[in-house]
PDB file of C-alpha atoms in Angstrom:
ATOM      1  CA  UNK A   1     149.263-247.116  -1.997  1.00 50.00           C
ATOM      2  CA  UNK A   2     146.952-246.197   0.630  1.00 57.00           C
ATOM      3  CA  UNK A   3     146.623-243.129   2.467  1.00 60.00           C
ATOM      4  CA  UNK A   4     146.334-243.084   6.182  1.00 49.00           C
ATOM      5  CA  UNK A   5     144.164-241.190   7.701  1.00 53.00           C
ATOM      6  CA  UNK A   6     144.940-238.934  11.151  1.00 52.00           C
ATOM      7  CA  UNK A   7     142.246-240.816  12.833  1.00 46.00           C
ATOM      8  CA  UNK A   8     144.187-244.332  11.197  1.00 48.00           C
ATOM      9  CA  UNK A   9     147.722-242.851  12.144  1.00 44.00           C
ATOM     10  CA  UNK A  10     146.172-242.032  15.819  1.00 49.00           C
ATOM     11  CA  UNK A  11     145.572-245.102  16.347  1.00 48.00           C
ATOM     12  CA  UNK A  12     148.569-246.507  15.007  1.00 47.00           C
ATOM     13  CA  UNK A  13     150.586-243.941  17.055  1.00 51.00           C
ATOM     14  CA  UNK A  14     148.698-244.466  20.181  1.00 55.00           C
ATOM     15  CA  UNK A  15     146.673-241.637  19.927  1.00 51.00           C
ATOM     16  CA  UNK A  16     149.775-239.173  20.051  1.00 48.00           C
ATOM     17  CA  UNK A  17     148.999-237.782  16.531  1.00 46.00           C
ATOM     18  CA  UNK A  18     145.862-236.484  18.083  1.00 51.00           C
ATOM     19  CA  UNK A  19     147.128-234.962  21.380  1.00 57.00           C
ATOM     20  CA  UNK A  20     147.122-231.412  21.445  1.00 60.00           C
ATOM     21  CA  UNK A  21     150.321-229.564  21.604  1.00 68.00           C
ATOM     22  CA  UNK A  22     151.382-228.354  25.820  1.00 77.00           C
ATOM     23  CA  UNK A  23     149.826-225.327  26.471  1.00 88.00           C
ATOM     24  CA  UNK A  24     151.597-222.089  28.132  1.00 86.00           C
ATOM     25  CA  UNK A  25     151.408-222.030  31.933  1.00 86.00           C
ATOM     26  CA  UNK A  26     151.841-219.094  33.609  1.00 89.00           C
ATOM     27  CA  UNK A  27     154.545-219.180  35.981  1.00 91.00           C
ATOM     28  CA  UNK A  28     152.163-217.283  38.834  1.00 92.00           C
ATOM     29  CA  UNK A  29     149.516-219.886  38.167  1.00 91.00           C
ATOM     30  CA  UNK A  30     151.986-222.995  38.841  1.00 94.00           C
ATOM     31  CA  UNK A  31     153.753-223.635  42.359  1.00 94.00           C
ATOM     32  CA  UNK A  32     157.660-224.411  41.744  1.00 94.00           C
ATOM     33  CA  UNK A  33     157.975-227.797  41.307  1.00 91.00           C
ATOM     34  CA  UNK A  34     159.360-230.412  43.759  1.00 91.00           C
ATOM     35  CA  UNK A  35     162.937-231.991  42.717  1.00 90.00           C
ATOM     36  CA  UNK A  36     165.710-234.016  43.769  1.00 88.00           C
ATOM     37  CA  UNK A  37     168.220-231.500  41.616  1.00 87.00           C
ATOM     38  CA  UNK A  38     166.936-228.577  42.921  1.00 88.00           C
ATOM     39  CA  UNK A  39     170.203-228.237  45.097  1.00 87.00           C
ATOM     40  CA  UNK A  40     171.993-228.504  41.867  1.00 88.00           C
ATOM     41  CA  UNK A  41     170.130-226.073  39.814  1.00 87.00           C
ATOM     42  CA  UNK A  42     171.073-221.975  39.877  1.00 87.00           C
ATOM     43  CA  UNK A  43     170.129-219.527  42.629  1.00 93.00           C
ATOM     44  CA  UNK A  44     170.705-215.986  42.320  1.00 92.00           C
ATOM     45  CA  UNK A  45     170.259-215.112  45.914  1.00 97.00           C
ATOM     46  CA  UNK A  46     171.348-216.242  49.346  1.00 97.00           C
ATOM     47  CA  UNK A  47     170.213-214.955  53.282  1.00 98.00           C
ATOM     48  CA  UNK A  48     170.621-215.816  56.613  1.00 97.00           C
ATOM     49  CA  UNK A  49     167.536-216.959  58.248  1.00 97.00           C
ATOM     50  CA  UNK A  50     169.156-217.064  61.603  1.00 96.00           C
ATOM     51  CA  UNK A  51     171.697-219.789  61.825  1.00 96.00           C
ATOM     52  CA  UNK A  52     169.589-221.364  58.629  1.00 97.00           C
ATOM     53  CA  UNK A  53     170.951-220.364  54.876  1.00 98.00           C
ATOM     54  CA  UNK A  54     168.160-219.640  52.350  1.00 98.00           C
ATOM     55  CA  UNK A  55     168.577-219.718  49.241  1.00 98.00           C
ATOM     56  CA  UNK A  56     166.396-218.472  46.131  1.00 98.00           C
ATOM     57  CA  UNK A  57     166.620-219.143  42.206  1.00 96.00           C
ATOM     58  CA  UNK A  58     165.372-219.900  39.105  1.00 95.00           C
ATOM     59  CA  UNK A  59     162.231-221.546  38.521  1.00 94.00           C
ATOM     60  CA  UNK A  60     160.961-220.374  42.148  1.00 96.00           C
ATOM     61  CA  UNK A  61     162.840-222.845  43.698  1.00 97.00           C
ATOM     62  CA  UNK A  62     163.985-221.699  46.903  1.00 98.00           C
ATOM     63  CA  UNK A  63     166.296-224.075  49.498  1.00 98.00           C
ATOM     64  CA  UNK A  64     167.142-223.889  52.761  1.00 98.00           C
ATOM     65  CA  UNK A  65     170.211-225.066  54.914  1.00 97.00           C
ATOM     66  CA  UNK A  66     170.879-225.842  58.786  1.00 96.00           C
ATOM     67  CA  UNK A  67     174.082-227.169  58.593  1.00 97.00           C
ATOM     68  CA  UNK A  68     175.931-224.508  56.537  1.00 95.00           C
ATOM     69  CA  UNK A  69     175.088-225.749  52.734  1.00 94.00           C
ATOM     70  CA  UNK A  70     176.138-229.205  53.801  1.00 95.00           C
ATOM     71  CA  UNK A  71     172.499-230.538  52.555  1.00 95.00           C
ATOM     72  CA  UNK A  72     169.446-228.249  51.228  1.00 97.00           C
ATOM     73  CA  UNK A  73     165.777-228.984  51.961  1.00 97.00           C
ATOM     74  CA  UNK A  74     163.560-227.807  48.974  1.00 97.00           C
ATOM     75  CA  UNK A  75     160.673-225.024  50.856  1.00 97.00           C
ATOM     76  CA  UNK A  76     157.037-225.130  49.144  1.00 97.00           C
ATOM     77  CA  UNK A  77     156.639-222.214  46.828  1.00 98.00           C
ATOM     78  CA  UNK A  78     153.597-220.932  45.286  1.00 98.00           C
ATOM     79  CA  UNK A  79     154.968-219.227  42.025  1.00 97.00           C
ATOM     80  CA  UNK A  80     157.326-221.202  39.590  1.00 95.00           C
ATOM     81  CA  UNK A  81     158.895-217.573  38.206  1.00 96.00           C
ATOM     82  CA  UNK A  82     162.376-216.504  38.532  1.00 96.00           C
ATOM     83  CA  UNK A  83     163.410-215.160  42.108  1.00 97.00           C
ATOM     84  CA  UNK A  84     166.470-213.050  42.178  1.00 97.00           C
ATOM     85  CA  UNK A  85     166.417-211.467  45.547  1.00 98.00           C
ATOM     86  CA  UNK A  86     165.784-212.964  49.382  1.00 98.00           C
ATOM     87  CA  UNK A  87     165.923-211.398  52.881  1.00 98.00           C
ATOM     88  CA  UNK A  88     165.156-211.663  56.142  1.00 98.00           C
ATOM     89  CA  UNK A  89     164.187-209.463  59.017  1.00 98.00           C
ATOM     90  CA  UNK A  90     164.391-212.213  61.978  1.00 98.00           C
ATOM     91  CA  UNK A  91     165.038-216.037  62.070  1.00 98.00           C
ATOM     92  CA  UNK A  92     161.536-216.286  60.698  1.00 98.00           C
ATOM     93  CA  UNK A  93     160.397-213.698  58.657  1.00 98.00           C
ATOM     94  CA  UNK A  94     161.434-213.454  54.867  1.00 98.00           C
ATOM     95  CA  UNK A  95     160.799-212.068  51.683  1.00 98.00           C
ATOM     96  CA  UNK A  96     161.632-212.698  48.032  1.00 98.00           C
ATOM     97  CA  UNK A  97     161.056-211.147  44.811  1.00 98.00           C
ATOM     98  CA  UNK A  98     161.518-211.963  41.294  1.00 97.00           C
ATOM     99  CA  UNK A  99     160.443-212.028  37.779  1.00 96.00           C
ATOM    100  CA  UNK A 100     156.783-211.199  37.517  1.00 95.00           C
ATOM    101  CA  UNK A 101     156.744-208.459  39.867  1.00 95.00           C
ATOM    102  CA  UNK A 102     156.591-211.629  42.244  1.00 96.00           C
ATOM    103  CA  UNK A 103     156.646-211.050  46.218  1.00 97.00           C
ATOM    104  CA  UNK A 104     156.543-213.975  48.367  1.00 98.00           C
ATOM    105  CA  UNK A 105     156.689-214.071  52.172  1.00 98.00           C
ATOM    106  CA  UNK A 106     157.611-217.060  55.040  1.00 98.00           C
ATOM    107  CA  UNK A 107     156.977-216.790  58.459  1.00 98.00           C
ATOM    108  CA  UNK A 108     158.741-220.198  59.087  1.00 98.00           C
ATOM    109  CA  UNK A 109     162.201-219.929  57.828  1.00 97.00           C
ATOM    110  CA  UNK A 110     161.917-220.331  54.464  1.00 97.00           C
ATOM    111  CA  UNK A 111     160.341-223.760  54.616  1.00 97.00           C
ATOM    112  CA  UNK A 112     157.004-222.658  53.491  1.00 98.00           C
ATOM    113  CA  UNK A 113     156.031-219.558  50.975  1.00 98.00           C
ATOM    114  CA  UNK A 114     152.938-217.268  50.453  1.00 98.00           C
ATOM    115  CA  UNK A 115     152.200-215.332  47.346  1.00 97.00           C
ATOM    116  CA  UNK A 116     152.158-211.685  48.643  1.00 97.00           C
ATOM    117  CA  UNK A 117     151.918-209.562  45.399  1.00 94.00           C
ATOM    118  CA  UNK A 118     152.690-210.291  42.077  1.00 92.00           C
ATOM    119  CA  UNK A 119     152.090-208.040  38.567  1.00 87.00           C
ATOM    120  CA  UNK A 120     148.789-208.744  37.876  1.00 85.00           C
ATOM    121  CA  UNK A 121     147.562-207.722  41.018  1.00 80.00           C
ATOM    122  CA  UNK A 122     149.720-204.599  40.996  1.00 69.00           C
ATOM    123  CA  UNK A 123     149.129-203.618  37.616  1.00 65.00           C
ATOM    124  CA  UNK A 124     148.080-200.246  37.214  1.00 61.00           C
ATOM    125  CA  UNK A 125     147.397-199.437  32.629  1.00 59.00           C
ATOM    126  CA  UNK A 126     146.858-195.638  33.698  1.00 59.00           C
ATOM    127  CA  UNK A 127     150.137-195.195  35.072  1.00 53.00           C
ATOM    128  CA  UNK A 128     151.574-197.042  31.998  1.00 54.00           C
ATOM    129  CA  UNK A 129     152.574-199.942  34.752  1.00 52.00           C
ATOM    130  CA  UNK A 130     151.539-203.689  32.212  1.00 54.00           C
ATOM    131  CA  UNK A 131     152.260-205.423  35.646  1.00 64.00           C
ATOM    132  CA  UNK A 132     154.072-209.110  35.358  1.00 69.00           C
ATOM    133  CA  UNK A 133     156.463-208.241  32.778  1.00 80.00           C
ATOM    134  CA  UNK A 134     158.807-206.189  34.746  1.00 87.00           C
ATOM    135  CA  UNK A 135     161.018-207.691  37.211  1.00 94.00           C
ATOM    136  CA  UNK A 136     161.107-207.223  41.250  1.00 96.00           C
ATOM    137  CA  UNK A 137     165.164-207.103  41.596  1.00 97.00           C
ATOM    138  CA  UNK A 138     166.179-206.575  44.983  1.00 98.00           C
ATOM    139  CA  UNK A 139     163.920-206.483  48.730  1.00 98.00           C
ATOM    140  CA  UNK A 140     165.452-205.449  52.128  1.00 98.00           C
ATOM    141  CA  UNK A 141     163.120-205.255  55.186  1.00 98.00           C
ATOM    142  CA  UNK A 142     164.368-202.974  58.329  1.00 97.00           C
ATOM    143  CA  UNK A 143     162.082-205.230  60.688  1.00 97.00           C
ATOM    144  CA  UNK A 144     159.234-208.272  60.012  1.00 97.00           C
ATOM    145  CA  UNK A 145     156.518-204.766  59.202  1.00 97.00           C
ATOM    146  CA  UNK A 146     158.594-201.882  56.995  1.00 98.00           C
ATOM    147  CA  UNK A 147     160.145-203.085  53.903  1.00 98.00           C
ATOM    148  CA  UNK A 148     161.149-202.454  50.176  1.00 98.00           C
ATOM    149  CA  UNK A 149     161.155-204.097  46.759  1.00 98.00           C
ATOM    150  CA  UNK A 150     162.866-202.030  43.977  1.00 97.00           C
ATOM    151  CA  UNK A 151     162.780-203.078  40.308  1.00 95.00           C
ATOM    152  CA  UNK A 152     163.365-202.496  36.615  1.00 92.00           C
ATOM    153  CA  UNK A 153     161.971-199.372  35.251  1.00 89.00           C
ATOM    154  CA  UNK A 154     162.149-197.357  38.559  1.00 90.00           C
ATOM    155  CA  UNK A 155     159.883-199.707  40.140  1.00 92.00           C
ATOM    156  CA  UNK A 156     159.898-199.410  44.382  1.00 95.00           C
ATOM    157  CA  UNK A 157     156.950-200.977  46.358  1.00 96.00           C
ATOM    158  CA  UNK A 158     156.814-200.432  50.004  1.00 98.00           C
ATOM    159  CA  UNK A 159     154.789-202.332  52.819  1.00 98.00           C
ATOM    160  CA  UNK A 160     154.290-200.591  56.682  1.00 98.00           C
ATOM    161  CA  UNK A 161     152.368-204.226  57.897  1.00 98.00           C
ATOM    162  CA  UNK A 162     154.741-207.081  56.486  1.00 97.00           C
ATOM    163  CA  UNK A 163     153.568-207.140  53.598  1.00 97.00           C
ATOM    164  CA  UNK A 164     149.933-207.385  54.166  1.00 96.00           C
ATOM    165  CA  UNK A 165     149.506-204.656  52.079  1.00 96.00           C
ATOM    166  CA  UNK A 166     152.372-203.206  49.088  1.00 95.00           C
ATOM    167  CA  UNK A 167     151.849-199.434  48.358  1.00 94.00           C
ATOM    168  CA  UNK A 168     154.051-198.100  44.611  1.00 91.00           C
ATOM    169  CA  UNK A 169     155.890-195.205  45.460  1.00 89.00           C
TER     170      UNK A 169
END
């Protein structure tokens, strides 16, 4: 009996014997993805964006609402990690944080996001701070300029311009 060779058994396969195995994507490198069960999946976090519901979950899906959860719109999110917190100062300015050390920002009711911070940016090896791997779990803003994310391992990042700028206390 003859053997087959990989090149023979790629060929036979369809080439799938030689495709390389998925590589790791980064959840900060790779914008949540669009999808129709988004509204079904699970969100850890939930805000009034004026009369508008926002909602914010797993997978960096976040949704939003006009007509009191009847139906959710997906928003366009730049980060596919975990968000477990979501606020807003007005009707149009919001935050939410997450795993990753993840802040994003909307200045249009949650329909559209901005990456305002995450762990590699912050990520400071002399203080003993590895960035990314510790989670941003809660973010409350006292107007659309002064606010605060807190987070595992006595984390608390504060911003004086909307989040511009995020300054470790």
């Amino acid at each position: 009996m003859r053997r087959l060779t990989p090149l023979v058994l790629g060929v036979l396969l369809g080439g799938a014997a030689l495709a390389a195995p998925p590589s790791f994507v980064d959840p900060l490198d790779q914008p949540a993805l669009a999808s129709g069960l988004a509204a079904k999946g699970p969100m850890g976090a939930l805000s009034m964006a004026g009369d508008r519901l926002v909602a914010a979950g797993a997978r960096g899906h976040v949704l939003f609402s006009g007509d009191a959860g009847q139906t959710w719109s997906q928003a366009k999110v730049p980060v596919s990690s975990d968000l477990v917190a979501v606020t807003f100062a007005d009707a149009q300015h919001g935050w939410a944080v997450g795993h990753d050390s993840v802040i994003i920002a909307t200045t249009d009711g949650g329909k559209t996001w901005v990456r305002q911070l995450d762990g590699r940016q912050s990520a400071d090896p002399k203080q003993g701070d590895r960035g990314a791997e510790n989670p941003l779990l809660d973010v409350w803003f006292a107007d659309a300029r002064q606010g605060w994310a807190v987070g595992a391992f006595g984390q608390i990042r504060h911003t004086q311009d909307g989040g511009a700028t995020w300054s470790e206390l």
